[in-house]
Amino acid sequence: MATEPRQRRDARNRTGGRLLLDSARLPARSARTAIALSGRQFLDLDRRMGHLGRQRLDDVCIYRGTVPAIKARGRPRGIVHRCRRRRDRSFLRRCFHRSIPLAGPAAVSGAYFSHGRTHNDRHQSGSRKHVLFVCRPGTVHCPSQRTGPARGHCRGHSRLCFWIAAVAVGLHGSSLARAMGDRSNHRRLHHLVLVDRMVAGPRRSRPMTHVLILGGYGTFGSLVAREIASPEISVTIAGRDEKRAKQFASSLGPSHRGLGVDVNDPAEVSNVVGGHRVVVHCAGPFFQLNASVLDACLRHKCHYVDIGDDRKYVANLRLRHNDFVAAGVCALFGCSSLPAISGALGTHLVNVGGEKPASARITLLVGNNNPKGIAAISSMLRTLGQPIQAPQGTLFGFRDSEVVTFPEPFAQRRNYPAESPDYDLFPAMWGVSSVRVGFCFELALSNWLMSLLARLPLRYGPRTARLLAAASGPFRILGTSGGAIMTELFFPRQGRRSAALVGRSEGQRMAALPCAIAAKTLLDPDTPPGATTIDQLLGAERFLQEITKVGYELHVS
């Protein structure tokens, strides 16, 4: 694309200065550096700036993944990549086929695109005029007298706008184009190169669903919120720190909001829960919480999801099964590694084996490069050296380790006893007489330190949790961000069988996915009421498939 043939340049000028190329004709470097828009929520944007893209382009829906690339002024013969700078942000405004004045540094008309007809078909029809384009902030220095898209590209220099969009037919000469700068004495439109096939169409009105996430700006809650937030789902982030809640909600997009709430205050919780379809509870540690959230969900008839790892909290929730049935809502508890994934792996083994197991062993492995939340560390410190009541007897937290073998890349690790609702759920499901739930870190030094703390006659509180969370930061480079959950069942005839879900990276996301999957499942109006787990509601096979299709590995032996 060093030179542009005259025929193509004339054709471009006749169609209003827009040059449409196939993705195969893109230079390799430009194809790599162009911003990619995904089909659901622009998740293919650069991770560092993706939240800004979702915030600015939240109202635009791309139904098929495409790669819009911009063609800068002054460079009519090639596609160039410019650095995105903070000062080049554009103010986006939606309007549909009507004149609007320029307000702020720039303005944009909104559109909704879907995969459809070819470029030639689109040019021949010329009937669809809802477009999305970007006007650069500030005036353009243009030594050439040619103006407007129909006159070709301006020869002067201009910086690109912060985000890239797509342009359709019927733009030049319209009142919208004139209002956006299609004249010599006003701001000028950027000319965009559209890669792949895309057809502009009218907006599809869809009802907005409201989901409340308690503790949504925390380590787990933020991961769950990013998985749930979309143009069709409005997320309310709530927590003790209202400022942090609002800041994180604004990073998700304009349709999301943040609120301050104390989850142990029944009046505050009731005021926040009202008006939401689903309540997602990620505000741990759960051993410090009362039943305010559960009562509010029953009162307002909202579905409920939590990542509860506290055995007593889950037991009390299960006792309220009839209350949720009477209210006509569903409560999904323990939607995290334990007991959601561990239970699904056990159900998968039982379905394959065809007989009931006699005993079970569950091990959760956390990669050293994963962020450690204060709530999760507090829950673990609370059980260090403390007795754990198991079906076979009494275990002690983080003592009496056992060696277990994980699939690659983790190999052999030590299983240290830890508290979990699985001690109650596995005997209820299959009648096993022995259950051992263990925990291990990827770094052997972390396992040794926790085992040492378990043997000291001390009690550990929030101050110790904050200290350990801060001290673990410098050592994160010594491991990976992966993780694994393995369930081993011991059958009378078949012996030992194991199933493991392994993530070579983003282990925390794997632990947060069950909660996001549960929240989206509860949006179905035909969801049966009652208190249960996500793997029992969806079925173990379908639930594991939802996780593995993201890229995590299922190993069965």
Coordinates of C-alpha atoms in Angstrom, one line a residue:
M1 CA 0.0 0.0 0.0
A2 CA 2.9 2.4 -0.6
T3 CA 1.0 3.9 -3.5
E4 CA -2.7 4.1 -4.2
P5 CA -3.9 3.3 -7.8
R6 CA -5.7 6.1 -9.5
Q7 CA -8.8 4.0 -10.0
R8 CA -9.1 3.2 -6.3
R9 CA -8.4 6.9 -5.4
D10 CA -11.1 8.1 -7.7
A11 CA -13.6 5.5 -6.4
R12 CA -12.8 6.6 -2.9
N13 CA -13.4 10.3 -3.7
R14 CA -16.7 9.4 -5.4
T15 CA -18.0 7.6 -2.3
G16 CA -17.3 10.4 0.0
G17 CA -13.7 9.9 0.8
R18 CA -14.1 6.5 2.4
L19 CA -11.8 3.7 1.5
L20 CA -13.0 0.1 2.3
L21 CA -10.4 -2.6 2.5
D22 CA -10.5 -6.3 3.2
S23 CA -8.5 -7.5 6.2
A24 CA -6.1 -9.4 4.0
R25 CA -5.0 -6.1 2.4
L26 CA -4.0 -4.6 5.7
P27 CA -0.2 -4.3 6.4
A28 CA 0.8 -6.7 9.0
R29 CA 2.0 -4.1 11.5
S30 CA -1.3 -2.1 11.2
A31 CA -3.3 -5.3 11.6
R32 CA -1.5 -6.0 14.9
T33 CA -1.7 -2.5 16.3
A34 CA -5.3 -1.7 15.4
I35 CA -7.8 -1.9 18.1
A36 CA -10.1 -4.9 18.0
L37 CA -13.7 -4.8 19.1
S38 CA -15.2 -8.0 20.3
G39 CA -18.8 -9.0 19.9
R40 CA -20.1 -8.5 23.4
Q41 CA -18.2 -5.9 25.4
F42 CA -15.1 -4.8 23.6
L43 CA -13.0 -7.2 25.6
D44 CA -10.3 -7.4 23.0
L45 CA -9.2 -3.9 23.6
D46 CA -5.8 -3.2 25.2
R47 CA -6.1 -4.3 28.9
R48 CA -4.7 -1.0 30.2
M49 CA -7.2 1.1 28.2
G50 CA -10.0 -1.3 27.6
H51 CA -12.1 0.0 30.5
L52 CA -12.0 3.5 28.9
G53 CA -13.2 2.0 25.6
R54 CA -16.1 0.3 27.3
Q55 CA -16.9 3.5 29.1
R56 CA -16.9 5.6 26.0
L57 CA -18.4 3.1 23.5
D58 CA -20.8 1.3 25.8
D59 CA -23.9 2.2 23.7
V60 CA -22.4 0.7 20.6
C61 CA -23.0 -3.0 19.9
I62 CA -20.8 -5.0 17.5
Y63 CA -22.5 -8.3 16.8
R64 CA -19.6 -9.9 15.1
G65 CA -15.9 -9.3 16.0
T66 CA -14.4 -6.8 13.5
V67 CA -11.2 -4.7 13.3
P68 CA -12.0 -1.1 12.5
A69 CA -8.8 0.8 11.7
I70 CA -8.3 4.5 11.2
K71 CA -6.7 6.3 8.2
A72 CA -5.1 9.5 9.4
R73 CA -5.3 12.8 7.7
G74 CA -2.2 13.6 5.8
R75 CA -1.6 9.9 5.1
P76 CA -4.1 9.0 2.3
R77 CA -2.0 6.1 1.0
G78 CA -1.7 3.9 4.0
I79 CA -3.0 2.9 7.4
V80 CA -0.9 4.3 10.2
H81 CA -0.9 3.6 13.9
R82 CA -0.6 6.5 16.3
C83 CA 0.0 6.4 20.1
R84 CA -3.2 6.9 22.1
R85 CA -2.6 9.8 24.5
R86 CA -4.7 10.8 27.5
R87 CA -5.1 14.4 26.3
D88 CA -6.6 13.1 23.0
R89 CA -9.8 11.9 24.6
S90 CA -13.0 12.5 22.7
F91 CA -16.4 13.4 24.0
L92 CA -18.8 10.9 22.5
R93 CA -22.4 11.7 21.9
R94 CA -25.1 9.6 20.2
C95 CA -27.5 11.0 17.7
F96 CA -29.6 9.2 15.1
H97 CA -29.8 10.8 11.7
R98 CA -30.3 14.4 12.9
S99 CA -28.3 17.5 13.1
I100 CA -26.5 18.3 16.4
P101 CA -24.2 21.1 17.4
L102 CA -20.7 20.3 18.4
A103 CA -20.5 20.3 22.1
G104 CA -17.2 20.0 24.0
P105 CA -14.0 19.0 22.2
A106 CA -15.7 16.6 19.9
A107 CA -18.9 14.8 19.1
V108 CA -19.9 11.4 17.7
S109 CA -23.1 10.0 16.4
G110 CA -23.9 6.5 17.6
A111 CA -24.8 3.4 15.6
Y112 CA -25.3 -0.3 15.9
F113 CA -23.5 -2.6 13.5
S114 CA -24.2 -6.2 12.5
H115 CA -22.5 -8.7 10.2
G116 CA -24.4 -8.8 6.9
R117 CA -24.1 -7.8 3.3
T118 CA -21.0 -7.1 1.3
H119 CA -19.4 -3.7 0.8
N120 CA -20.8 -3.5 -2.7
D121 CA -24.3 -4.3 -1.6
R122 CA -24.1 -1.6 1.0
H123 CA -22.9 1.0 -1.4
Q124 CA -25.6 0.2 -3.9
S125 CA -28.4 0.5 -1.4
G126 CA -27.3 3.7 0.2
S127 CA -30.3 3.7 2.5
R128 CA -28.7 3.1 5.9
K129 CA -27.3 6.3 7.3
H130 CA -26.9 5.7 11.0
V131 CA -23.1 5.9 11.4
L132 CA -20.5 6.1 14.1
F133 CA -17.6 8.4 13.5
V134 CA -15.1 10.4 15.5
C135 CA -14.2 14.1 15.2
R136 CA -10.8 15.1 16.5
P137 CA -10.7 17.6 19.3
G138 CA -9.7 21.1 18.2
T139 CA -9.4 22.6 14.8
V140 CA -7.3 21.2 12.0
H141 CA -4.5 23.1 10.2
C142 CA -5.2 22.5 6.6
P143 CA -3.0 24.3 4.0
S144 CA -5.0 22.7 1.2
Q145 CA -8.3 24.4 0.1
R146 CA -10.0 21.0 -0.4
T147 CA -12.5 20.4 2.4
G148 CA -14.9 17.7 3.5
P149 CA -14.8 14.0 2.9
A150 CA -15.9 14.2 -0.7
R151 CA -12.7 16.3 -1.5
G152 CA -10.3 13.7 -0.3
H153 CA -7.9 13.7 2.6
C154 CA -6.7 16.9 4.2
R155 CA -3.0 17.4 3.7
G156 CA -2.4 19.0 7.0
H157 CA -1.3 17.3 10.2
S158 CA -3.7 16.2 12.9
R159 CA -3.6 14.0 15.9
L160 CA -6.0 11.0 16.0
C161 CA -8.9 10.8 18.4
F162 CA -8.6 8.5 21.4
W163 CA -10.8 5.7 19.9
I164 CA -11.4 4.2 16.5
A165 CA -14.8 3.7 14.9
A166 CA -16.4 2.6 11.7
V167 CA -18.2 4.6 9.0
A168 CA -21.1 3.6 6.7
V169 CA -22.7 5.0 3.6
G170 CA -24.8 8.1 3.2
L171 CA -22.7 10.4 5.3
H172 CA -21.4 13.1 3.1
G173 CA -23.8 15.9 2.4
S174 CA -26.2 15.1 5.2
S175 CA -27.2 17.5 7.9
L176 CA -25.5 15.3 10.4
A177 CA -22.2 15.5 8.5
R178 CA -22.5 19.3 8.2
A179 CA -23.1 19.6 11.9
M180 CA -20.1 17.4 12.6
G181 CA -17.7 19.5 10.6
D182 CA -18.2 18.8 6.9
R183 CA -17.4 22.4 5.9
S184 CA -14.3 24.5 5.5
N185 CA -14.5 26.6 8.6
H186 CA -15.4 23.9 11.1
R187 CA -13.9 20.7 12.6
R188 CA -13.4 18.0 10.1
L189 CA -14.3 14.4 10.1
H190 CA -11.7 11.7 10.2
H191 CA -11.8 9.2 7.4
L192 CA -11.9 5.7 8.6
V193 CA -11.0 2.4 7.0
L194 CA -13.4 -0.4 7.6
V195 CA -11.9 -3.9 7.8
D196 CA -14.1 -6.9 7.4
R197 CA -17.8 -6.8 6.5
M198 CA -20.0 -4.7 8.6
V199 CA -23.5 -3.2 7.9
A200 CA -24.9 -0.3 9.8
G201 CA -28.4 -0.8 11.2
P202 CA -30.8 0.8 13.6
R203 CA -30.5 0.4 17.3
R204 CA -32.1 -2.7 18.8
S205 CA -33.9 -1.8 22.0
R206 CA -33.2 -4.3 24.7
P207 CA -34.5 -4.2 28.3
M208 CA -31.8 -3.4 30.8
T209 CA -31.3 -5.9 33.6
H210 CA -30.0 -4.6 37.0
V211 CA -27.5 -6.7 39.0
L212 CA -26.2 -5.7 42.5
I213 CA -22.6 -6.8 43.5
L214 CA -21.8 -6.4 47.1
G215 CA -18.1 -6.0 47.6
G216 CA -17.8 -5.5 43.8
Y217 CA -14.5 -3.6 44.0
G218 CA -12.6 -6.2 45.9
T219 CA -10.2 -8.9 44.6
F220 CA -13.0 -11.4 43.7
G221 CA -15.8 -8.9 43.3
S222 CA -14.0 -6.9 40.6
L223 CA -13.4 -10.0 38.6
V224 CA -17.0 -11.0 38.8
A225 CA -18.2 -7.5 37.9
R226 CA -16.0 -7.4 34.8
E227 CA -17.5 -10.8 33.7
I228 CA -21.1 -9.7 34.2
A229 CA -21.1 -6.0 33.0
S230 CA -22.4 -5.6 29.5
P231 CA -24.6 -3.2 27.5
E232 CA -27.6 -5.4 28.5
I233 CA -26.7 -5.7 32.2
S234 CA -26.4 -2.7 34.4
V235 CA -24.1 -3.4 37.4
T236 CA -24.4 -1.6 40.8
I237 CA -21.1 -1.8 42.7
A238 CA -21.7 -1.6 46.5
G239 CA -19.4 -1.7 49.5
R240 CA -18.2 0.0 52.6
D241 CA -16.1 2.5 50.7
E242 CA -18.5 4.5 48.5
K243 CA -15.7 6.4 46.7
R244 CA -14.0 3.2 45.6
A245 CA -17.3 1.7 44.5
K246 CA -18.1 4.7 42.3
Q247 CA -14.6 4.8 40.8
F248 CA -14.7 1.1 39.9
A249 CA -18.2 1.4 38.5
S250 CA -17.3 4.3 36.3
S251 CA -14.5 2.2 34.8
L252 CA -17.0 -0.4 33.7
G253 CA -19.1 2.1 31.7
P254 CA -21.7 4.8 32.0
S255 CA -24.6 2.5 32.6
H256 CA -23.1 1.2 35.9
R257 CA -23.0 2.9 39.3
G258 CA -21.5 2.7 42.7
L259 CA -23.0 2.9 46.2
G260 CA -21.9 2.8 49.8
V261 CA -23.5 0.2 52.0
D262 CA -22.8 -1.8 55.2
V263 CA -23.8 -5.4 54.5
N264 CA -24.5 -6.0 58.2
D265 CA -27.0 -3.1 58.4
P266 CA -30.5 -4.4 57.5
A267 CA -32.0 -1.0 56.6
E268 CA -29.1 0.0 54.3
V269 CA -29.1 -3.4 52.6
S270 CA -32.8 -3.4 52.1
N271 CA -32.7 0.1 50.4
V272 CA -29.9 -1.0 48.1
V273 CA -31.3 -4.4 47.1
G274 CA -34.7 -3.1 45.9
G275 CA -35.0 -2.8 42.2
H276 CA -32.3 -5.4 41.3
R277 CA -32.9 -8.7 39.6
V278 CA -29.9 -10.5 41.1
V279 CA -27.8 -9.8 44.2
V280 CA -24.2 -11.1 44.1
H281 CA -22.6 -11.3 47.5
C282 CA -18.8 -11.0 47.4
A283 CA -18.3 -8.9 50.6
G284 CA -16.4 -11.3 52.9
P285 CA -15.2 -12.6 55.2
F286 CA -18.4 -14.5 55.5
F287 CA -17.9 -15.6 59.1
Q288 CA -18.4 -12.0 60.2
L289 CA -21.7 -11.5 58.3
N290 CA -25.3 -11.8 59.5
A291 CA -28.4 -12.7 57.4
S292 CA -29.2 -9.1 56.4
V293 CA -28.6 -9.8 52.7
L294 CA -30.6 -13.0 52.7
D295 CA -33.5 -11.3 54.4
A296 CA -33.5 -8.4 51.9
C297 CA -33.5 -10.8 49.0
L298 CA -36.5 -12.7 50.3
R299 CA -38.3 -9.4 51.1
H300 CA -37.7 -7.9 47.6
K301 CA -37.9 -11.3 45.8
C302 CA -34.3 -11.0 44.3
H303 CA -32.2 -14.0 43.2
Y304 CA -29.1 -14.5 45.4
V305 CA -25.5 -15.6 44.6
D306 CA -22.5 -15.7 46.9
I307 CA -18.9 -16.9 47.0
G308 CA -19.4 -18.1 50.6
D309 CA -16.6 -20.3 52.0
D310 CA -17.7 -20.2 55.6
R311 CA -19.2 -23.6 56.6
K312 CA -21.7 -22.1 59.2
Y313 CA -22.9 -19.4 56.8
V314 CA -23.6 -21.9 54.1
A315 CA -25.3 -24.3 56.5
N316 CA -27.7 -21.5 57.7
L317 CA -28.5 -20.6 54.1
R318 CA -29.3 -24.2 53.2
L319 CA -31.8 -24.3 56.1
R320 CA -33.7 -21.5 54.5
H321 CA -34.4 -23.5 51.3
N322 CA -38.1 -23.5 51.9
D323 CA -38.1 -19.7 52.5
F324 CA -36.6 -19.2 49.0
V325 CA -39.1 -21.6 47.5
A326 CA -42.0 -19.8 49.0
A327 CA -40.6 -16.4 47.7
G328 CA -40.1 -17.9 44.3
V329 CA -36.4 -17.0 44.1
C330 CA -33.2 -19.0 43.8
A331 CA -30.2 -18.8 46.1
L332 CA -26.9 -20.2 44.8
F333 CA -24.2 -20.5 47.5
G334 CA -20.5 -21.2 47.3
C335 CA -20.0 -20.1 43.7
S336 CA -16.2 -20.3 43.7
S337 CA -13.5 -22.9 43.7
L338 CA -15.0 -24.5 46.8
P339 CA -17.6 -25.9 46.8
A340 CA -18.9 -25.1 43.2
I341 CA -16.0 -26.4 41.1
S342 CA -15.0 -29.2 43.5
G343 CA -18.6 -30.4 43.6
A344 CA -18.9 -30.3 39.9
L345 CA -15.7 -32.4 39.5
G346 CA -16.9 -34.9 42.0
T347 CA -20.3 -35.2 40.2
H348 CA -18.5 -35.7 36.9
L349 CA -16.5 -38.6 38.4
V350 CA -19.5 -40.2 39.9
N351 CA -21.4 -40.0 36.6
V352 CA -18.5 -41.6 34.7
G353 CA -17.8 -44.2 37.4
G354 CA -21.3 -45.4 37.9
E355 CA -21.0 -46.1 41.6
K356 CA -20.9 -44.2 44.8
P357 CA -17.5 -43.3 46.4
A358 CA -16.4 -44.3 49.8
S359 CA -14.2 -41.2 50.5
A360 CA -13.1 -38.0 48.9
R361 CA -10.2 -35.6 49.0
I362 CA -10.3 -32.1 47.6
T363 CA -7.2 -29.9 47.1
L364 CA -7.1 -26.2 46.1
L365 CA -3.8 -24.9 44.7
V366 CA -3.3 -21.1 44.4
G367 CA -0.5 -19.7 42.2
N368 CA 1.9 -17.4 43.9
N369 CA 1.4 -14.6 41.4
N370 CA -2.3 -14.3 42.2
P371 CA -3.5 -11.3 44.2
K372 CA -4.5 -12.2 47.8
G373 CA -7.6 -10.6 49.1
I374 CA -7.8 -9.5 52.8
A375 CA -11.1 -11.4 53.3
A376 CA -9.7 -14.7 51.9
I377 CA -6.6 -14.4 54.1
S378 CA -8.7 -13.6 57.2
S379 CA -10.8 -16.7 56.6
M380 CA -7.7 -18.9 56.4
L381 CA -6.0 -17.3 59.4
R382 CA -9.2 -18.0 61.4
T383 CA -8.9 -21.7 61.0
L384 CA -5.1 -22.1 61.5
G385 CA -4.5 -24.8 64.1
Q386 CA -8.2 -24.9 64.9
P387 CA -10.2 -28.2 65.0
I388 CA -12.2 -29.1 61.8
Q389 CA -15.0 -31.5 62.2
A390 CA -15.0 -34.1 59.4
P391 CA -17.1 -37.2 58.9
Q392 CA -14.1 -39.4 59.8
G393 CA -13.1 -37.4 62.9
T394 CA -11.3 -34.2 63.8
L395 CA -8.7 -32.5 61.6
F396 CA -6.6 -29.4 62.5
G397 CA -6.1 -26.5 60.1
F398 CA -2.9 -26.5 58.2
R399 CA -1.4 -29.5 60.1
D400 CA -0.7 -33.1 59.1
S401 CA 0.0 -32.6 55.4
E402 CA -0.5 -35.2 52.7
V403 CA 1.3 -35.4 49.3
V404 CA -1.0 -35.1 46.2
T405 CA -0.2 -35.1 42.5
F406 CA -1.6 -32.4 40.3
P407 CA -1.5 -32.5 36.5
E408 CA 1.2 -30.4 34.8
P409 CA 2.5 -27.9 35.3
F410 CA 2.1 -28.2 39.1
A411 CA 3.1 -31.8 39.8
Q412 CA 3.4 -32.9 43.4
R413 CA 2.2 -30.6 46.3
R414 CA 1.3 -30.9 49.9
N415 CA -2.3 -30.9 51.0
Y416 CA -2.9 -29.0 54.3
P417 CA -6.4 -29.4 55.9
A418 CA -8.7 -26.3 55.6
E419 CA -12.3 -25.5 56.5
S420 CA -14.9 -25.8 53.7
P421 CA -18.6 -26.4 53.2
D422 CA -17.6 -29.6 51.3
Y423 CA -17.4 -31.4 54.6
D424 CA -21.2 -31.2 54.7
L425 CA -22.1 -31.3 51.0
F426 CA -20.2 -34.4 49.9
P427 CA -21.7 -36.7 52.6
A428 CA -25.1 -35.3 51.7
M429 CA -24.7 -36.0 48.0
W430 CA -23.0 -39.4 48.0
G431 CA -22.9 -40.7 51.6
V432 CA -19.1 -40.7 51.8
S433 CA -17.7 -41.6 55.2
S434 CA -14.4 -39.6 54.8
V435 CA -13.8 -36.1 53.4
R436 CA -10.5 -34.2 53.5
V437 CA -10.4 -30.7 52.1
G438 CA -6.9 -29.3 51.7
F439 CA -5.2 -26.1 50.6
C440 CA -1.7 -25.4 49.3
F441 CA 0.3 -22.5 47.9
E442 CA 2.5 -22.8 44.8
L443 CA 5.4 -21.5 46.8
A444 CA 6.8 -24.0 49.4
L445 CA 7.9 -21.1 51.6
S446 CA 4.2 -19.9 51.9
N447 CA 3.1 -23.4 52.9
W448 CA 5.9 -23.6 55.6
L449 CA 5.0 -20.2 57.0
M450 CA 1.3 -21.0 57.3
S451 CA 2.1 -24.3 58.9
L452 CA 4.3 -22.6 61.4
L453 CA 1.6 -20.1 62.3
A454 CA -0.8 -23.0 62.8
R455 CA 1.4 -24.5 65.4
L456 CA 1.9 -21.3 67.4
P457 CA -0.6 -20.7 70.3
L458 CA -1.8 -17.4 68.9
R459 CA -4.9 -15.9 67.5
Y460 CA -4.7 -13.9 64.2
G461 CA -7.0 -11.1 63.2
P462 CA -7.4 -8.5 60.4
R463 CA -4.1 -6.8 61.2
T464 CA -2.2 -10.0 60.6
A465 CA -4.2 -10.5 57.3
R466 CA -3.2 -7.0 56.1
L467 CA 0.4 -7.7 57.0
L468 CA 0.6 -11.0 55.1
A469 CA -1.2 -9.5 52.1
A470 CA 1.4 -6.7 52.0
A471 CA 4.4 -9.0 52.6
S472 CA 3.3 -11.4 49.8
G473 CA 3.6 -8.6 47.1
P474 CA 7.4 -8.8 46.5
F475 CA 7.4 -12.6 46.3
R476 CA 4.7 -12.8 43.6
I477 CA 7.3 -12.9 40.8
L478 CA 8.5 -16.2 42.1
G479 CA 5.5 -18.1 40.8
T480 CA 2.7 -18.1 38.3
S481 CA -0.8 -16.6 38.2
G482 CA -2.3 -20.1 37.6
G483 CA -4.3 -22.3 39.9
A484 CA -6.0 -25.7 40.1
I485 CA -8.8 -27.5 41.9
M486 CA -8.6 -31.3 42.1
T487 CA -11.2 -33.7 43.5
E488 CA -10.2 -37.3 44.2
L489 CA -12.8 -39.9 44.8
F490 CA -12.0 -43.4 46.2
F491 CA -14.5 -46.1 45.0
P492 CA -14.9 -49.5 46.5
R493 CA -14.3 -51.3 43.2
Q494 CA -12.6 -48.8 40.9
G495 CA -10.1 -47.4 43.4
R496 CA -8.9 -43.8 43.1
R497 CA -10.2 -41.5 40.3
S498 CA -9.4 -37.8 40.0
A499 CA -10.6 -34.8 38.1
A500 CA -8.8 -31.5 38.1
L501 CA -9.5 -28.1 36.6
V502 CA -6.2 -26.4 35.8
G503 CA -5.5 -22.8 34.8
R504 CA -1.9 -22.1 33.7
S505 CA -2.6 -18.4 34.2
E506 CA -5.4 -16.2 35.6
G507 CA -6.2 -18.7 38.4
Q508 CA -8.3 -16.0 40.3
R509 CA -10.5 -15.6 37.3
M510 CA -11.2 -19.3 37.2
A511 CA -12.3 -19.1 40.8
A512 CA -14.6 -16.1 40.0
L513 CA -16.2 -17.6 36.9
P514 CA -18.7 -19.8 38.8
C515 CA -20.1 -16.6 40.4
A516 CA -20.5 -14.8 37.1
I517 CA -22.0 -17.9 35.4
A518 CA -24.5 -18.2 38.3
A519 CA -25.5 -14.6 38.1
K520 CA -26.2 -14.8 34.4
T521 CA -28.0 -18.1 34.8
L522 CA -30.4 -16.5 37.3
L523 CA -31.5 -13.9 34.7
D524 CA -33.5 -16.7 33.0
P525 CA -37.1 -16.3 34.1
D526 CA -37.6 -20.1 34.3
T527 CA -35.0 -20.6 37.0
P528 CA -36.4 -23.0 39.7
P529 CA -36.6 -21.5 43.2
G530 CA -34.7 -22.8 46.2
A531 CA -31.2 -22.9 47.7
T532 CA -28.7 -25.0 45.8
T533 CA -25.3 -24.9 44.1
I534 CA -24.6 -23.7 40.5
D535 CA -23.3 -27.2 39.4
Q536 CA -26.6 -28.8 40.6
L537 CA -28.7 -26.1 38.9
L538 CA -26.9 -26.3 35.5
G539 CA -25.6 -29.8 35.7
A540 CA -22.0 -30.6 36.2
E541 CA -21.2 -31.3 32.6
R542 CA -22.6 -28.0 31.3
F543 CA -21.1 -26.0 34.2
L544 CA -17.6 -27.4 33.5
Q545 CA -18.0 -26.8 29.8
E546 CA -18.8 -23.1 30.5
I547 CA -15.4 -22.8 32.3
T548 CA -13.3 -24.9 30.0
K549 CA -14.5 -23.0 26.9
V550 CA -12.7 -19.9 28.3
G551 CA -9.4 -21.7 28.1
Y552 CA -9.0 -23.7 31.4
E553 CA -8.1 -27.4 31.2
L554 CA -10.1 -30.4 32.5
H555 CA -8.0 -33.4 33.4
V556 CA -9.6 -36.7 34.3
S557 CA -7.7 -39.8 35.4

